[in-house]
Coordinates of C-alpha atoms in Angstrom, one line a residue:
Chain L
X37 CA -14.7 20.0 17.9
X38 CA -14.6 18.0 14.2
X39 CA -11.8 20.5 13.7
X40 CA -9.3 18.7 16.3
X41 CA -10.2 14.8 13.9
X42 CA -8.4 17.0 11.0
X43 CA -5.0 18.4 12.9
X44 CA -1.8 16.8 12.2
X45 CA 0.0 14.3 14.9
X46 CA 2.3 17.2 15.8
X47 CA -0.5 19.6 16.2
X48 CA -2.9 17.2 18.0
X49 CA 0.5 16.3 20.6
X50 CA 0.7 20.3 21.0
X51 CA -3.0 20.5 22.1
X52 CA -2.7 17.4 24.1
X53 CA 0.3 18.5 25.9
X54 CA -1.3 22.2 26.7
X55 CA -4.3 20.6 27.9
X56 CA -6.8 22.3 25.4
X57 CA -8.0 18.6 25.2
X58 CA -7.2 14.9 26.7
X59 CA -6.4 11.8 25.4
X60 CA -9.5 10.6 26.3
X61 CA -11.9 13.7 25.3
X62 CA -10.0 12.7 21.7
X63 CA -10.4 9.6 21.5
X64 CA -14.0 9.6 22.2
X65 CA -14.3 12.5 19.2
X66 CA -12.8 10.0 17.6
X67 CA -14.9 6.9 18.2
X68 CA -18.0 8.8 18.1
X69 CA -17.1 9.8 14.7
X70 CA -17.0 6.5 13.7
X71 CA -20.5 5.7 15.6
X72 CA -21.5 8.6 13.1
X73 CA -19.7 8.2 9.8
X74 CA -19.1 4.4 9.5
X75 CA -22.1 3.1 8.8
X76 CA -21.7 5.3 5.2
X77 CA -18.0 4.7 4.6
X78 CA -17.1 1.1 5.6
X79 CA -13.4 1.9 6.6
X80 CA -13.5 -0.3 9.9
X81 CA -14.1 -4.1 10.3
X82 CA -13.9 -3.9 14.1
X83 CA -13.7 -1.1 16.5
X84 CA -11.8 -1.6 19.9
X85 CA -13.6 1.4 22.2
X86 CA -12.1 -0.4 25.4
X87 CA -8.9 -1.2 24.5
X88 CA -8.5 2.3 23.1
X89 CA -10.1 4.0 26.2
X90 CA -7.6 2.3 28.6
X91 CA -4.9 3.9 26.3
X92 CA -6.4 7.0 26.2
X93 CA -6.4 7.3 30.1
X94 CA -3.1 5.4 30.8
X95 CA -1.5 8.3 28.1
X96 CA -3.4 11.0 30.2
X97 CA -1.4 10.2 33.1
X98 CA 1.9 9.4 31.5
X99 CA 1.4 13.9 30.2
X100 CA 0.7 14.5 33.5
X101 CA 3.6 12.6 34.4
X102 CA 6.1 15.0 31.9
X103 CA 5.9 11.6 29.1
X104 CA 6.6 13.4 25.6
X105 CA 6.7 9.8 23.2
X106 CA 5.9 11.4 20.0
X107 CA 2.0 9.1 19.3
X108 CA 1.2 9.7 22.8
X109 CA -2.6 10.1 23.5
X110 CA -2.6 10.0 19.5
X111 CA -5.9 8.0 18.3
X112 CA -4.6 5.0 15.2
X113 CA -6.1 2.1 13.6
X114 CA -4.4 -0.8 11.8
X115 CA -5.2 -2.7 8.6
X116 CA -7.1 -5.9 9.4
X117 CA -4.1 -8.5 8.5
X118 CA -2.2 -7.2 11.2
X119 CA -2.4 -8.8 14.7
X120 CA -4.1 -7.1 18.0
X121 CA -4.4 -9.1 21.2
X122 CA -7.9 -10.0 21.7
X123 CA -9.2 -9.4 18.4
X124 CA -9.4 -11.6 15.0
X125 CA -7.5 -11.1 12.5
X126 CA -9.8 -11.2 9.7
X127 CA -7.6 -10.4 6.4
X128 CA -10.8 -9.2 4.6
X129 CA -12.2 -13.0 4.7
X130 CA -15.2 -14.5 6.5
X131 CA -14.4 -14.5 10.3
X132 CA -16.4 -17.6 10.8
X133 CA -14.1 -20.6 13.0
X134 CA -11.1 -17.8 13.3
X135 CA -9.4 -17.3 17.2
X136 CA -8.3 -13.9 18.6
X137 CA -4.8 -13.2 17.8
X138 CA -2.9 -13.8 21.4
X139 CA -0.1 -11.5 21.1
X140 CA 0.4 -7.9 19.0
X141 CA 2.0 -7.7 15.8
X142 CA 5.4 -5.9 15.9
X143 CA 4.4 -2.6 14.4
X144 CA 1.3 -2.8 16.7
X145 CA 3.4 -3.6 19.9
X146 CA 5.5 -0.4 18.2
X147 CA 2.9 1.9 18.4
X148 CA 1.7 0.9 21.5
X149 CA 5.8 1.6 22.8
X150 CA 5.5 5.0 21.2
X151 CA 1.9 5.6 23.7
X152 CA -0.7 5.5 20.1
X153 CA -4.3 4.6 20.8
X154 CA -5.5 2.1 18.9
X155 CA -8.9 2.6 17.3
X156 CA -9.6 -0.6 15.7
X157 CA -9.0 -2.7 12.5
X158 CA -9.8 -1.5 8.7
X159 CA -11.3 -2.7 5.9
X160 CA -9.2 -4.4 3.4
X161 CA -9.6 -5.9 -0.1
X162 CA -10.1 -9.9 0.6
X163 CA -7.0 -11.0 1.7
X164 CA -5.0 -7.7 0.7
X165 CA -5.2 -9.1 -2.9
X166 CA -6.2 -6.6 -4.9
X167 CA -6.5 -2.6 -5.1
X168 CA -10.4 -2.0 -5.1
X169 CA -11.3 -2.9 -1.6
X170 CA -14.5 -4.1 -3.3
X171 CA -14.7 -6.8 -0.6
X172 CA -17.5 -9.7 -1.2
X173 CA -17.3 -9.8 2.4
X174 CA -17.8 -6.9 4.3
X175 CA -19.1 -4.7 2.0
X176 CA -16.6 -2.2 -0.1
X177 CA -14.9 0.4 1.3
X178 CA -16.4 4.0 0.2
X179 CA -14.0 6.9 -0.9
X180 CA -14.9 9.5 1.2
X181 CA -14.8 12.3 -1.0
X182 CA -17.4 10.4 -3.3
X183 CA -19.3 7.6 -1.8
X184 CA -20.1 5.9 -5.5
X185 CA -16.7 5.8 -5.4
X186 CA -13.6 2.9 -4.3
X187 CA -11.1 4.3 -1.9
X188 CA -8.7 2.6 -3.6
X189 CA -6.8 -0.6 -2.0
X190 CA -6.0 -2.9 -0.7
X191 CA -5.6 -0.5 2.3
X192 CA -8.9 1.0 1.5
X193 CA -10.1 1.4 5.2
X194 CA -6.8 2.8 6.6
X195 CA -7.2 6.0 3.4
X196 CA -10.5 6.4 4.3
X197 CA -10.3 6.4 7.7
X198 CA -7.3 8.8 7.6
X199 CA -8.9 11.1 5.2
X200 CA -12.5 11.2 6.7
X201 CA -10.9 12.4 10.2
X202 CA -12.1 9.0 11.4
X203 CA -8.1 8.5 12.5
X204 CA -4.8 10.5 12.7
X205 CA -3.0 7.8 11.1
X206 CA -3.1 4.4 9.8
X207 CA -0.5 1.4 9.4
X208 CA -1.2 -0.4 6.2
X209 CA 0.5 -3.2 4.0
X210 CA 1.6 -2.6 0.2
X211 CA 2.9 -5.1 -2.3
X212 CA 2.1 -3.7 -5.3
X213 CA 0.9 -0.4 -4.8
X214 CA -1.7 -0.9 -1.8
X215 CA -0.7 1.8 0.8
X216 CA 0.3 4.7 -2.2
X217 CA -3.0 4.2 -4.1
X218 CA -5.7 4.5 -1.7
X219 CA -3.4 6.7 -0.2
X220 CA -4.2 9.0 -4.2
X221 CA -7.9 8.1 -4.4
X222 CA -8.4 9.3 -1.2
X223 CA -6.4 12.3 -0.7
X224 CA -4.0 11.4 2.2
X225 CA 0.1 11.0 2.0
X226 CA 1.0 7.5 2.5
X227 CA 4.3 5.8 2.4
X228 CA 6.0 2.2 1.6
X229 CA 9.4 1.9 3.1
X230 CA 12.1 0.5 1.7
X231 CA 12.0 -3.2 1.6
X232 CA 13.3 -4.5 5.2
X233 CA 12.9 -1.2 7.5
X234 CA 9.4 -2.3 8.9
X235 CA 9.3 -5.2 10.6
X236 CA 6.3 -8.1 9.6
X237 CA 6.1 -10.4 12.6
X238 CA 2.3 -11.0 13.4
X239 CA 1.0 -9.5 9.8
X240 CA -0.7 -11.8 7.5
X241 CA 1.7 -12.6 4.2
X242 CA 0.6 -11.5 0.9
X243 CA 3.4 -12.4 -0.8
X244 CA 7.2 -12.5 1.6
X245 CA 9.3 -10.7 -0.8
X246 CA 6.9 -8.2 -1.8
X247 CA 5.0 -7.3 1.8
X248 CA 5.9 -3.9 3.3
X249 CA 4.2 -2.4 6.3
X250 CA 3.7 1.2 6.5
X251 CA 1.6 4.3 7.4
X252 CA -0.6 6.1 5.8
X253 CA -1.4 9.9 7.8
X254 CA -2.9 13.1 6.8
X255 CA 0.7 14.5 5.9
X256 CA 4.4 13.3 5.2
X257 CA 5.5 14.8 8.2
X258 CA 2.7 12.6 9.7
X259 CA 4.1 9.6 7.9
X260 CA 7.6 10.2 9.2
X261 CA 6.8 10.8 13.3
X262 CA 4.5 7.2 12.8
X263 CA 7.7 5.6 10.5
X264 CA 10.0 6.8 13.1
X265 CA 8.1 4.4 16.0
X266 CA 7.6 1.6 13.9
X267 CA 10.8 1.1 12.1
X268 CA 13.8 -0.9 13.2
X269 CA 15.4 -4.6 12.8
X270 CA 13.3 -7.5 14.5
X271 CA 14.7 -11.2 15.2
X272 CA 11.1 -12.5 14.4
X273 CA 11.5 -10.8 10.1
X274 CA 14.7 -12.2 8.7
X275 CA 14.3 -9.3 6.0
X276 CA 14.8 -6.8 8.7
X277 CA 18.0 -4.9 8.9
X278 CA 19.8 -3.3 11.6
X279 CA 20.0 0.2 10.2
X280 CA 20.2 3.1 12.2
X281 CA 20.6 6.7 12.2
X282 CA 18.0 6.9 10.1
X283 CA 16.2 10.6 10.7
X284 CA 12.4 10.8 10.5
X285 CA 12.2 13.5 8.7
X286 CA 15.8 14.1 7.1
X287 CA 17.2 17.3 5.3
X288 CA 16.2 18.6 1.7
X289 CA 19.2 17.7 -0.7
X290 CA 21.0 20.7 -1.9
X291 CA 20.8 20.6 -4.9
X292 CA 18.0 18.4 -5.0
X293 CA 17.6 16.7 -8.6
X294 CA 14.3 15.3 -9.1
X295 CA 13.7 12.5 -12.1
X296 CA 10.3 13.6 -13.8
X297 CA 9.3 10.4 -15.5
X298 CA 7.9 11.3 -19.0
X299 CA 5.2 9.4 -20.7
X300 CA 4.8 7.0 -17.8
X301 CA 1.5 5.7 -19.0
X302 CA -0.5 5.6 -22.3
X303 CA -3.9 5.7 -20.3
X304 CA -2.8 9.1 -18.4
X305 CA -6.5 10.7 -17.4
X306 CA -6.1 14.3 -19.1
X307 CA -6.4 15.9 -15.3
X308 CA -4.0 13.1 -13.4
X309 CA -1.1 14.5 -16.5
X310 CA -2.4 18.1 -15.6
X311 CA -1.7 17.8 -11.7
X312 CA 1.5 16.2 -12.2
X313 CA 2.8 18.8 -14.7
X314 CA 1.8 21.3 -12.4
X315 CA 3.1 19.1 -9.3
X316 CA 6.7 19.4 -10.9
X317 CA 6.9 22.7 -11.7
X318 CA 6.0 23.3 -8.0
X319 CA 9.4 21.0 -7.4
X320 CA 11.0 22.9 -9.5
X321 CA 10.2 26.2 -7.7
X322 CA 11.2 24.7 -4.8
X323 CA 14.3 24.7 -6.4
X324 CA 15.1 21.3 -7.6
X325 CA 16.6 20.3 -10.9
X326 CA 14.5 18.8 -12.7
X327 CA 15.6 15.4 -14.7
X328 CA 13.8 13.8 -17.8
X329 CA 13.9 10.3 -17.2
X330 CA 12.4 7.5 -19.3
X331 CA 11.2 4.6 -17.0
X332 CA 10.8 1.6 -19.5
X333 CA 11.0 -0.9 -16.5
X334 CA 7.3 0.2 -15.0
X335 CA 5.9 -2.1 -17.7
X336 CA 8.5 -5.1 -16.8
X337 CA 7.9 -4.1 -12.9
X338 CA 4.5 -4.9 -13.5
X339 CA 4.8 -8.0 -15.1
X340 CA 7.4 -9.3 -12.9
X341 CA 5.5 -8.6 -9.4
X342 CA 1.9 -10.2 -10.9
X343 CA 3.8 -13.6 -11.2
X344 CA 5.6 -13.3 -7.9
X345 CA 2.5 -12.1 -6.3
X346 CA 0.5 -15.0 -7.2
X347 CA 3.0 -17.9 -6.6
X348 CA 3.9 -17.0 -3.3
X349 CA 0.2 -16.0 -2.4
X350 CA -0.5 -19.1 -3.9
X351 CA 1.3 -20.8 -1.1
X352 CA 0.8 -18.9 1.3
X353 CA -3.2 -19.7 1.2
X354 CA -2.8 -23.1 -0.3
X355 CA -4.7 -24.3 2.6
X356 CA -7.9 -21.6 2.3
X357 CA -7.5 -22.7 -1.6
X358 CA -7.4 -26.3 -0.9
X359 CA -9.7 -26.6 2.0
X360 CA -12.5 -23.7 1.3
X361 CA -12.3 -22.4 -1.9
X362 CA -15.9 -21.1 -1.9
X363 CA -14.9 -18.9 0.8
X364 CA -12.8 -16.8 -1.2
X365 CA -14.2 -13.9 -3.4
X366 CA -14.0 -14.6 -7.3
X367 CA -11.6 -12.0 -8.6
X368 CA -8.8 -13.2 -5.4
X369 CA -9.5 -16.9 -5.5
X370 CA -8.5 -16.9 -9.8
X371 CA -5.6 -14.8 -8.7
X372 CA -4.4 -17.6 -6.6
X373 CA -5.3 -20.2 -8.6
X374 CA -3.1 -18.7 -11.4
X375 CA -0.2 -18.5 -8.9
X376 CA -1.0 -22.6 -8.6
X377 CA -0.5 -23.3 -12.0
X378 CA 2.0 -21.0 -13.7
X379 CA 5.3 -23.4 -14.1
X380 CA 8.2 -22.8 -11.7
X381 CA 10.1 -21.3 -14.7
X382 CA 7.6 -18.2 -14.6
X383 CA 8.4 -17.3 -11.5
X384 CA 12.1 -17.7 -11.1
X385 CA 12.1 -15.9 -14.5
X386 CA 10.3 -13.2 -12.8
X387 CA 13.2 -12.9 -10.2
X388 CA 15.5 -13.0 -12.8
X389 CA 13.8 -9.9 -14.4
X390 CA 13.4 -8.6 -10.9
X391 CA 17.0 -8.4 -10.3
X392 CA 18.1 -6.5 -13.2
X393 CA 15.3 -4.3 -12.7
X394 CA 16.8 -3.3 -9.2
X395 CA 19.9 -2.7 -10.9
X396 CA 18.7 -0.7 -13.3
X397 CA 16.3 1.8 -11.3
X398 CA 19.2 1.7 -8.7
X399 CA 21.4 3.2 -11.5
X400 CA 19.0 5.9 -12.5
X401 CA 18.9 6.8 -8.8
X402 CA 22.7 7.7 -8.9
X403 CA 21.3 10.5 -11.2
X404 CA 18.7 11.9 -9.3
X405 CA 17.9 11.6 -5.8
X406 CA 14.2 11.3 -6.1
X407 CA 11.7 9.8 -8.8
X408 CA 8.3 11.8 -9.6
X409 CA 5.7 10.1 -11.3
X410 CA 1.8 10.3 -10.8
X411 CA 0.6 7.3 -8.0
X412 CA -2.3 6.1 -10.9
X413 CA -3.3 7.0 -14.1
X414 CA -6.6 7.3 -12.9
X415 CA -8.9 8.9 -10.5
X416 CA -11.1 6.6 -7.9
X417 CA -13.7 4.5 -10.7
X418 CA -17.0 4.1 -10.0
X419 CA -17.7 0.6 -7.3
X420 CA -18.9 -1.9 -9.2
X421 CA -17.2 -0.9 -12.4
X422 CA -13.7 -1.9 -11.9
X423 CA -14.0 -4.7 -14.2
X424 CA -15.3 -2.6 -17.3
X425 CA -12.6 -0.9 -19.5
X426 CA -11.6 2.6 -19.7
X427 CA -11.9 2.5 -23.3
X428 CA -13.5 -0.3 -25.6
X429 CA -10.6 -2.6 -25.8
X430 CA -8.3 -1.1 -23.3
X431 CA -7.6 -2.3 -19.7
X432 CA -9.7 -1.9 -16.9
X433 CA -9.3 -0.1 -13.3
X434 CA -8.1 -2.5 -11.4
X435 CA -5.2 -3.5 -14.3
X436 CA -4.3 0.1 -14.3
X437 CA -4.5 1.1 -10.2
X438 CA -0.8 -0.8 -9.5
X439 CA 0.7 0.1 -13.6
X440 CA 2.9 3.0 -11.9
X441 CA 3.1 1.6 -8.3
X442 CA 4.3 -2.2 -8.4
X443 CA 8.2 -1.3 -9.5
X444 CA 8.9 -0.2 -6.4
X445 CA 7.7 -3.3 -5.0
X446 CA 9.7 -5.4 -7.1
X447 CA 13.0 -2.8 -5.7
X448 CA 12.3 -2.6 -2.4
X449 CA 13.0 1.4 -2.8
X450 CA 10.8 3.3 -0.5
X451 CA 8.2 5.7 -2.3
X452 CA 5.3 8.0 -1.2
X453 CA 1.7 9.2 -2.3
X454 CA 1.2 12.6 -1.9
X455 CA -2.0 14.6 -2.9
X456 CA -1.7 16.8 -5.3
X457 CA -4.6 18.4 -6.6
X458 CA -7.7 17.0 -7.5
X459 CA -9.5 16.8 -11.1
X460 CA -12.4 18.5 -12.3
X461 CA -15.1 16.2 -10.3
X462 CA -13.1 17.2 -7.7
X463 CA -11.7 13.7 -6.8
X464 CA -8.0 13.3 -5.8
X465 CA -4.7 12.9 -7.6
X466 CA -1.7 11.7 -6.2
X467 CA 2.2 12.6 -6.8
X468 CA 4.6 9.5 -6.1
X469 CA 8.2 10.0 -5.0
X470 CA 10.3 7.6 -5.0
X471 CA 14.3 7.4 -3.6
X472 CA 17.4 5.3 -2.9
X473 CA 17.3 2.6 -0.3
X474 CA 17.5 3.4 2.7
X475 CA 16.8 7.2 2.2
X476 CA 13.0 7.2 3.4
X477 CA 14.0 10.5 5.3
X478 CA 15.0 12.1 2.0
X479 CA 11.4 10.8 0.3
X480 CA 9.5 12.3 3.2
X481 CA 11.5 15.4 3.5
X482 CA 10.8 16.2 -0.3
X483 CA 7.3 15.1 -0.3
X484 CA 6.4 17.5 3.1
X485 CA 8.4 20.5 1.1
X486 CA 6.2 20.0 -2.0
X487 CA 3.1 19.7 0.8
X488 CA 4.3 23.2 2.0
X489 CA 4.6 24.7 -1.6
X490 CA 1.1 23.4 -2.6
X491 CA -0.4 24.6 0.5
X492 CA 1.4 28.5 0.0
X493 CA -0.1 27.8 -3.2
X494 CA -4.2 27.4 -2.3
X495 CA -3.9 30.5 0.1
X496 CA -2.4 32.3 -2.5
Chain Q
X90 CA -5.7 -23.4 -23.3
X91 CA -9.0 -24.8 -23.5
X92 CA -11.3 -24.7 -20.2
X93 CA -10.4 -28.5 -20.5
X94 CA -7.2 -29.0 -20.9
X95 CA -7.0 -26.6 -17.8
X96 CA -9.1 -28.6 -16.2
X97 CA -7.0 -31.9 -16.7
X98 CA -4.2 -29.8 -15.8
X99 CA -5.7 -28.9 -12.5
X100 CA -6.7 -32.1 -12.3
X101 CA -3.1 -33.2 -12.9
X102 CA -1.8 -31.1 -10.0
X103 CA -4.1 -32.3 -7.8
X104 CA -6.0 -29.1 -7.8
X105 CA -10.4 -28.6 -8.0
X106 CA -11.5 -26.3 -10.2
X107 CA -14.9 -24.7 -9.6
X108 CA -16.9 -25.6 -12.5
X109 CA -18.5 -22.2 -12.6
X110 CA -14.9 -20.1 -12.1
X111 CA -13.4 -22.0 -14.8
X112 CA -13.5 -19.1 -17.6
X113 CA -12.5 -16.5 -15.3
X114 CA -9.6 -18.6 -14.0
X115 CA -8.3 -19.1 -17.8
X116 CA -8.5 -15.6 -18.3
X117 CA -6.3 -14.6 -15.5
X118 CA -4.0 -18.0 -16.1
X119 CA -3.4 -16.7 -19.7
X120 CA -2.4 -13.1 -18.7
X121 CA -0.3 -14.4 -16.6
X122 CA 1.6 -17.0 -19.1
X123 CA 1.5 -13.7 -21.2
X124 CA 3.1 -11.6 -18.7
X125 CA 6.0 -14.7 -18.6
X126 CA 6.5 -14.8 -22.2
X127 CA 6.9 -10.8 -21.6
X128 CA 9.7 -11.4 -19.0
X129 CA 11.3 -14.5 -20.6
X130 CA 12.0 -12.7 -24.1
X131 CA 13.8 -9.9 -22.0
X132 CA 16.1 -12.5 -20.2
X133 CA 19.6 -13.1 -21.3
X134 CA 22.5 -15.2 -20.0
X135 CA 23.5 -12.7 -18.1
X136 CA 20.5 -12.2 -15.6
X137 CA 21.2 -13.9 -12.5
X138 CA 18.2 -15.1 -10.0
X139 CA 17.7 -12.8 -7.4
X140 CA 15.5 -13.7 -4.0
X141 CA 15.0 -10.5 -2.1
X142 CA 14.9 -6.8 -3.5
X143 CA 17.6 -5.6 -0.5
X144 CA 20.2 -8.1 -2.2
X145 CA 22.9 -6.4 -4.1

């Protein structure tokens, strides 16, 4: 039975729809394999066995009825910033004085549209501020392929859930790197969208014009049937756009010209460059052109989105800073404090930067119609040794965990973590895609052809 | 920036500093002031501000 946790959405629909197995038989696999498996990993804050059992049945009936919504029957979870009726909203901080959320977040009354089951709430790091998901409060999150091991964050719960067969899929938040990078530490696709496609309305800010919503599934293809029910305009998100047409899963480019970025980080681990040369000579045998690109601007990106991220955190939480400041785990709470004190002119230099950067990457995507770069330099560190560096003198983890992903935050241009390969301890390695606005069909579509190629690949 | 002369700021700002976060706080204030020295030397007249990344 553990082998139906590990299908894909469209291979758990077939088996739902032939009747090798109900909704509800699968949901209770899967809550009983959190019962089992939790305890050790950490990925859930809350689970919601009710509401996800009246789901379960009510999607039982609507395949009897001939119902063929794409996530129906199909067991989810959500990132604990992001609203459910009846349940708190915990963010990663102490619960303590905090009300259930009365109404669903968009992307949760999305997936309930589309006939998902919703599991429960995952882990986070404190407040989504960080990429460990070492949280002071509820424990850290544990990579499941090595439980010494981060999953990576701040979406920490949502990987690991996703890639310990403890969900199908997961809706997470990224706004500098936190769906795509526990997405590469623990072995599972996951994907921001371009700035504006997935609606925010009853998810906790980070930081407004950095915040993306998105999944995070065993597979792109997974990625683009869960993108497909959550995207679309909202009055509630000015940022929101009316686009449409937009296909879940759209065509391979012909020719497709992939940018390889060269050199894209002076703390490369030896098997994370190893796995990505291999990754895009895989492209290229898929038959794209491959592109030597130089992408200065990751450095700038970086710079840019730590000032943004911390002023409008900063004010976002001025109240937690103001009124409870105790409350709020070290490593967040100097975070925010930094976004209180750095002078205006920082951050609207910041935007400044920010806008030519979008220029600039923009331009180099009239070149190419996809970016390839590793998701992190590294492989999941050691919990509890995040702070140490690398090397004597260099930077640590956490500093390097968002160097390659927080560019694309500062665009808005959606981009994907793929797995591709894993190093010699065995522990994942992710390939990041990135595309033009808009084209999230065209990143998905690329990244589930290079998913095909490595998969001919192991059985051969 | 001394731990006190971030502390007056704070202080300044209206803003309590926890007495026993105060070196970690300078640390992370000063890497950020570095990372805006970083930004400001790239700047030239011609960079407009820019609000949202979906603005052309």
């Amino acid at each position: 039975m553990s082998d139906l946790r590990f299908m894909t959405i469209a291979e758990a629909r077939a088996a739902l729809e032939r009747r090798d197995v109900s909704a509800v038989e699968l949901t209770r696999l899967h809550l009983d394999a959190i019962a089992a498996e939790d305890a050790r990993l950490n990925a859930f804050v809350r689970v919601t066995a009710e509401d996800a059992l009246a789901s379960a049945r009510a999607a039982d009936r609507a395949i009897a009825a001939g119902d063929r919504r794409p996530l129906l029957g199909i067991p989810v979870s959500v990132k604990d910033l992001i609203d459910q009726t009846g349940v708190v909203t915990t963010a990663g901080a102490p619960a303590e004085g905090l009300s259930p959320a009365r109404d669903d977040a968009e992307v949760v009354r999305r997936l309930r549209a589309a006939g998902a089951v919703l599991l429960g709430k995952t882990t986070l790091h404190e407040l989504a501020f960080g990429a460990t998901s070492e949280n002071p409060h509820y424990g850290p999150v544990r990579n499941p392929v090595d439980g010494s091991r981060i999953a990576g964050g701040s979406s920490g719960g949502a990987a690991a859930a996703v890639a310990a067969g403890l969900s199908y899929a997961s809706i997470g938040t990224d706004s500098g790197g936190s769906i795509r990078i526990p997405a590469a530490l623990c072995g599972v696709a996951g994907h921001k969208p371009t700035f504006g496609l997935v609606a925010r309305h009853g998810v906790l800010p980070l930081a407004w014009s950095l915040d993306h919503v998105g999944p995070l599934a065993r597979t792109a293809a997974d990625c683009a049937v869960v993108l497909a029910a959550i995207a679309g305009a909202e009055p509630n998100d000015h940022a929101t756009l009316p686009i449409t047409g937009l296909a879940p899963l759209g065509d391979l480019p012909a020719p497709l010209r992939v940018g390889v970025v060269r050199d894209p980080s002076p703390w490369l681990e030896p098997d994370v460059g190893r796995r990505f040369a291999e990754a895009t000579t895989l492209l290229r045998d898929l038959g794209a052109t491959l592109v030597d690109v130089e992408l200065d601007q990751l450095g700038d990106g970086l710079a840019c989105v730590a000032i943004v991220l911390r002023v409008e955190a900063a004010a976002v939480h001025r109240e937690r800073l103001a009124t409870q400041p105790g409350r709020i785990g070290g490593d967040v709470r100097a975070r925010l404090r930094a976004g209180q004190l750095l002078p205006a002119t920082a951050y609207l230099d910041a935007l400044r930067v920010r806008r030519r950067l979008v220029r600039e990457v923009d331009a180099l995507l009239e070149r190419v119609d996809v970016l390839a770069l590793p998701t992190t330099p590294i492989v999941a560190p050691l919990i509890g040794r995040t702070f140490e560096p690398v090397v004597p003198g260099g930077p640590n983890p956490r500093a390097l965990l968002t160097s390659l992903t927080s560019l694309f935050n500062a665009t808005g241009l959606p981009a994907i973590s793929v797995p591709c390969g894993v190093d010699g301890a065995g522990l994942p390695v992710g390939l990041q895609l990135v595309g033009r606005r808009w084209e999230d069909s065209v990143v998905l579509a690329v990244a589930a052809a290079f998913e095909a190629a490595l998969g001919r690949r192991a059985v051969d | 920036m001394t731990a006190d002369e971030l502390r007056r700021l704070a202080a300044a700002l209206g803003i309590d500093l926890l007495d026993d976060e105060i070196d970690a706080d300078l640390v992370e204030l000063e890497a950020m002031l570095e990372n805006a020295r970083r930004l400001r030397e790239r700047l030239t007249a011609e960079d407009e501000p820019g609000l949202r990344p979906d603005m052309p």
